[in-house]
């Protein structure tokens, strides 16, 4: 188990469309999953996508749990999401604060669909089809964006809508 270096926005791989995973049951993919789980835990993230560690593959981990970066996150066992698709979206969207391990030190209010129907494979190649809402829908949309070369900064009207994490922390403590 290794913690990997998380690439920062500006790295070309974070702006590229990632390739589908053809074969899940390989040593390379198994190792990648173990290392991604270790890395996201060490970085106190709630999700991490393969391109963030330099692998241009359609695979990410969702691991929502309350921590100091996301005090209100729901608790969820880490899930491995492979070749994901959003097959339906709610009309409604909502704004909430996001950060990203590849955009260190920044937070912004990002608009996301409140509910999505998704399809993906897990690490055993089992097919899943489910509806995600709220924070989990938000993580899924954020991580899927990474597979399409998009960070949350590209979702903003203006890059200056992102604020420093320190400023965000103060605002949240005071509200
Ligand atoms: Zn991210």
mmCIF file of C-alpha atoms and ligand atoms in Angstrom:
data_model
loop_
_atom_site.group_PDB
_atom_site.id
_atom_site.type_symbol
_atom_site.label_atom_id
_atom_site.label_comp_id
_atom_site.label_asym_id
_atom_site.label_seq_id
_atom_site.Cartn_x
_atom_site.Cartn_y
_atom_site.Cartn_z
ATOM 1 C CA UNK A 1 0.000 0.000 0.000
ATOM 2 C CA UNK A 2 1.486 3.298 -1.133
ATOM 3 C CA UNK A 3 0.245 6.812 -0.848
ATOM 4 C CA UNK A 4 0.653 8.462 -4.229
ATOM 5 C CA UNK A 5 1.472 12.034 -5.190
ATOM 6 C CA UNK A 6 -1.703 13.956 -6.086
ATOM 7 C CA UNK A 7 -1.209 16.003 -9.254
ATOM 8 C CA UNK A 8 -2.273 19.639 -9.191
ATOM 9 C CA UNK A 9 -4.458 21.489 -11.708
ATOM 10 C CA UNK A 10 -2.298 22.465 -14.675
ATOM 11 C CA UNK A 11 -0.957 18.909 -15.078
ATOM 12 C CA UNK A 12 -1.996 17.875 -18.635
ATOM 13 C CA UNK A 13 -3.497 14.547 -17.514
ATOM 14 C CA UNK A 14 -6.055 16.454 -15.391
ATOM 15 C CA UNK A 15 -7.322 18.135 -18.564
ATOM 16 C CA UNK A 16 -7.553 14.908 -20.603
ATOM 17 C CA UNK A 17 -10.444 12.519 -21.245
ATOM 18 C CA UNK A 18 -9.598 9.276 -19.410
ATOM 19 C CA UNK A 19 -9.840 5.853 -21.090
ATOM 20 C CA UNK A 20 -12.390 3.205 -20.039
ATOM 21 C CA UNK A 21 -11.048 0.314 -17.941
ATOM 22 C CA UNK A 22 -11.142 -2.754 -20.254
ATOM 23 C CA UNK A 23 -10.131 -5.403 -17.746
ATOM 24 C CA UNK A 24 -10.796 -4.927 -14.050
ATOM 25 C CA UNK A 25 -9.262 -8.112 -12.689
ATOM 26 C CA UNK A 26 -5.607 -7.240 -13.278
ATOM 27 C CA UNK A 27 -2.759 -6.679 -10.834
ATOM 28 C CA UNK A 28 -2.358 -3.123 -12.134
ATOM 29 C CA UNK A 29 -5.980 -2.171 -11.391
ATOM 30 C CA UNK A 30 -6.021 -3.966 -8.019
ATOM 31 C CA UNK A 31 -2.862 -2.123 -6.964
ATOM 32 C CA UNK A 32 -4.240 1.191 -8.213
ATOM 33 C CA UNK A 33 -7.411 0.729 -6.122
ATOM 34 C CA UNK A 34 -5.405 -0.078 -2.968
ATOM 35 C CA UNK A 35 -3.138 2.927 -3.514
ATOM 36 C CA UNK A 36 -6.013 5.316 -4.289
ATOM 37 C CA UNK A 37 -7.800 4.285 -1.069
ATOM 38 C CA UNK A 38 -4.605 4.863 0.938
ATOM 39 C CA UNK A 39 -4.004 8.214 -0.736
ATOM 40 C CA UNK A 40 -7.518 9.602 -0.283
ATOM 41 C CA UNK A 41 -7.485 8.560 3.396
ATOM 42 C CA UNK A 42 -4.077 10.190 3.980
ATOM 43 C CA UNK A 43 -5.234 13.397 2.239
ATOM 44 C CA UNK A 44 -8.594 13.470 4.097
ATOM 45 C CA UNK A 45 -10.543 13.560 0.858
ATOM 46 C CA UNK A 46 -14.047 12.241 0.192
ATOM 47 C CA UNK A 47 -13.138 11.063 -3.285
ATOM 48 C CA UNK A 48 -10.215 10.645 -5.640
ATOM 49 C CA UNK A 49 -10.034 9.851 -9.345
ATOM 50 C CA UNK A 50 -7.303 7.884 -11.135
ATOM 51 C CA UNK A 51 -6.156 10.854 -13.292
ATOM 52 C CA UNK A 52 -5.311 12.732 -10.069
ATOM 53 C CA UNK A 53 -2.496 10.233 -9.482
ATOM 54 C CA UNK A 54 -1.399 10.175 -13.099
ATOM 55 C CA UNK A 55 -3.476 7.238 -14.417
ATOM 56 C CA UNK A 56 -5.754 8.251 -17.260
ATOM 57 C CA UNK A 57 -8.433 5.635 -16.523
ATOM 58 C CA UNK A 58 -12.180 5.902 -15.844
ATOM 59 C CA UNK A 59 -12.010 4.838 -12.203
ATOM 60 C CA UNK A 60 -12.589 6.699 -8.952
ATOM 61 C CA UNK A 61 -13.125 6.123 -5.237
ATOM 62 C CA UNK A 62 -15.945 7.667 -3.188
ATOM 63 C CA UNK A 63 -15.283 7.525 0.535
ATOM 64 C CA UNK A 64 -17.500 9.996 2.271
ATOM 65 C CA UNK A 65 -16.800 10.284 5.998
ATOM 66 C CA UNK A 66 -16.810 13.284 8.325
ATOM 67 C CA UNK A 67 -13.324 14.734 8.767
ATOM 68 C CA UNK A 68 -11.740 18.130 9.363
ATOM 69 C CA UNK A 69 -11.962 19.021 5.650
ATOM 70 C CA UNK A 70 -15.658 17.946 5.398
ATOM 71 C CA UNK A 71 -17.171 17.980 8.916
ATOM 72 C CA UNK A 72 -20.732 17.332 7.671
ATOM 73 C CA UNK A 73 -20.005 14.495 5.234
ATOM 74 C CA UNK A 74 -22.175 11.359 5.626
ATOM 75 C CA UNK A 75 -20.399 8.120 6.568
ATOM 76 C CA UNK A 76 -20.074 5.656 3.691
ATOM 77 C CA UNK A 77 -17.812 2.642 3.169
ATOM 78 C CA UNK A 78 -15.284 3.412 0.398
ATOM 79 C CA UNK A 79 -16.788 2.546 -2.994
ATOM 80 C CA UNK A 80 -14.840 1.748 -6.150
ATOM 81 C CA UNK A 81 -16.532 3.245 -9.218
ATOM 82 C CA UNK A 82 -15.376 2.017 -12.649
ATOM 83 C CA UNK A 83 -16.549 3.207 -16.094
ATOM 84 C CA UNK A 84 -19.283 5.401 -14.559
ATOM 85 C CA UNK A 85 -22.156 6.997 -16.455
ATOM 86 C CA UNK A 86 -24.885 9.404 -15.430
ATOM 87 C CA UNK A 87 -28.061 8.184 -17.140
ATOM 88 C CA UNK A 88 -30.552 10.692 -15.688
ATOM 89 C CA UNK A 89 -30.371 14.030 -13.887
ATOM 90 C CA UNK A 90 -32.818 15.952 -11.724
ATOM 91 C CA UNK A 91 -34.010 19.316 -13.054
ATOM 92 C CA UNK A 92 -32.991 20.842 -9.762
ATOM 93 C CA UNK A 93 -29.447 21.904 -9.029
ATOM 94 C CA UNK A 94 -27.982 23.258 -5.813
ATOM 95 C CA UNK A 95 -24.929 25.238 -4.783
ATOM 96 C CA UNK A 96 -22.565 23.931 -2.116
ATOM 97 C CA UNK A 97 -18.925 24.351 -1.157
ATOM 98 C CA UNK A 98 -16.380 22.070 -2.786
ATOM 99 C CA UNK A 99 -12.665 21.564 -2.526
ATOM 100 C CA UNK A 100 -10.360 19.290 -4.474
ATOM 101 C CA UNK A 101 -7.114 17.488 -3.677
ATOM 102 C CA UNK A 102 -5.844 18.760 -7.058
ATOM 103 C CA UNK A 103 -6.779 22.385 -6.316
ATOM 104 C CA UNK A 104 -5.023 22.716 -2.971
ATOM 105 C CA UNK A 105 -6.086 25.526 -0.674
ATOM 106 C CA UNK A 106 -9.189 26.623 -2.621
ATOM 107 C CA UNK A 107 -12.936 26.290 -2.081
ATOM 108 C CA UNK A 108 -15.861 27.432 -4.177
ATOM 109 C CA UNK A 109 -19.625 27.224 -4.380
ATOM 110 C CA UNK A 110 -20.347 24.794 -7.208
ATOM 111 C CA UNK A 111 -23.725 24.027 -8.757
ATOM 112 C CA UNK A 112 -24.532 20.300 -9.066
ATOM 113 C CA UNK A 113 -27.639 18.222 -9.807
ATOM 114 C CA UNK A 114 -29.347 17.293 -6.546
ATOM 115 C CA UNK A 115 -30.202 13.789 -7.777
ATOM 116 C CA UNK A 116 -28.673 11.549 -10.459
ATOM 117 C CA UNK A 117 -29.227 8.010 -11.734
ATOM 118 C CA UNK A 118 -25.886 6.331 -12.282
ATOM 119 C CA UNK A 119 -24.422 3.141 -13.712
ATOM 120 C CA UNK A 120 -20.969 1.763 -12.974
ATOM 121 C CA UNK A 121 -18.960 -1.379 -12.238
ATOM 122 C CA UNK A 122 -17.281 -2.116 -8.924
ATOM 123 C CA UNK A 123 -13.901 -3.809 -8.312
ATOM 124 C CA UNK A 124 -15.510 -7.245 -8.824
ATOM 125 C CA UNK A 125 -16.972 -6.131 -12.183
ATOM 126 C CA UNK A 126 -20.445 -6.230 -10.643
ATOM 127 C CA UNK A 127 -22.856 -3.828 -12.342
ATOM 128 C CA UNK A 128 -24.575 -1.203 -10.214
ATOM 129 C CA UNK A 129 -27.491 1.035 -11.117
ATOM 130 C CA UNK A 130 -28.614 3.459 -8.430
ATOM 131 C CA UNK A 131 -29.943 6.872 -7.568
ATOM 132 C CA UNK A 132 -27.644 9.204 -5.647
ATOM 133 C CA UNK A 133 -28.777 12.382 -3.927
ATOM 134 C CA UNK A 134 -27.258 15.294 -2.037
ATOM 135 C CA UNK A 135 -23.618 15.058 -0.993
ATOM 136 C CA UNK A 136 -23.063 11.640 -2.611
ATOM 137 C CA UNK A 137 -24.496 12.883 -5.923
ATOM 138 C CA UNK A 138 -22.131 15.844 -5.604
ATOM 139 C CA UNK A 139 -19.041 13.665 -5.035
ATOM 140 C CA UNK A 140 -20.000 11.461 -8.003
ATOM 141 C CA UNK A 141 -20.368 14.477 -10.320
ATOM 142 C CA UNK A 142 -17.092 16.014 -9.075
ATOM 143 C CA UNK A 143 -15.133 12.769 -9.586
ATOM 144 C CA UNK A 144 -16.749 12.002 -12.959
ATOM 145 C CA UNK A 145 -15.667 15.476 -14.091
ATOM 146 C CA UNK A 146 -12.047 14.473 -13.366
ATOM 147 C CA UNK A 147 -12.452 11.599 -15.870
ATOM 148 C CA UNK A 148 -13.519 14.187 -18.460
ATOM 149 C CA UNK A 149 -10.641 16.581 -17.797
ATOM 150 C CA UNK A 150 -12.634 19.044 -15.685
ATOM 151 C CA UNK A 151 -11.939 20.378 -12.189
ATOM 152 C CA UNK A 152 -14.459 22.382 -10.133
ATOM 153 C CA UNK A 153 -12.670 25.576 -11.165
ATOM 154 C CA UNK A 154 -13.918 25.039 -14.751
ATOM 155 C CA UNK A 155 -17.483 24.846 -13.375
ATOM 156 C CA UNK A 156 -17.308 28.415 -12.033
ATOM 157 C CA UNK A 157 -18.394 31.501 -13.948
ATOM 158 C CA UNK A 158 -15.090 33.027 -13.028
ATOM 159 C CA UNK A 159 -11.951 31.565 -11.479
ATOM 160 C CA UNK A 160 -12.015 34.378 -8.904
ATOM 161 C CA UNK A 161 -15.228 32.841 -7.458
ATOM 162 C CA UNK A 162 -12.910 30.384 -5.664
ATOM 163 C CA UNK A 163 -11.737 31.581 -2.252
ATOM 164 C CA UNK A 164 -8.817 30.607 -0.064
ATOM 165 C CA UNK A 165 -9.473 27.650 2.212
ATOM 166 C CA UNK A 166 -8.492 29.732 5.247
ATOM 167 C CA UNK A 167 -11.099 32.370 4.401
ATOM 168 C CA UNK A 168 -13.680 29.616 3.847
ATOM 169 C CA UNK A 169 -12.854 28.062 7.214
ATOM 170 C CA UNK A 170 -13.381 31.390 8.981
ATOM 171 C CA UNK A 171 -16.708 31.986 7.207
ATOM 172 C CA UNK A 172 -17.917 28.515 8.140
ATOM 173 C CA UNK A 173 -16.872 28.799 11.764
ATOM 174 C CA UNK A 174 -18.670 32.126 12.047
ATOM 175 C CA UNK A 175 -21.925 31.034 10.415
HETATM 176 ZN ZN1 LIG B 1 -11.261 16.771 -7.234
#
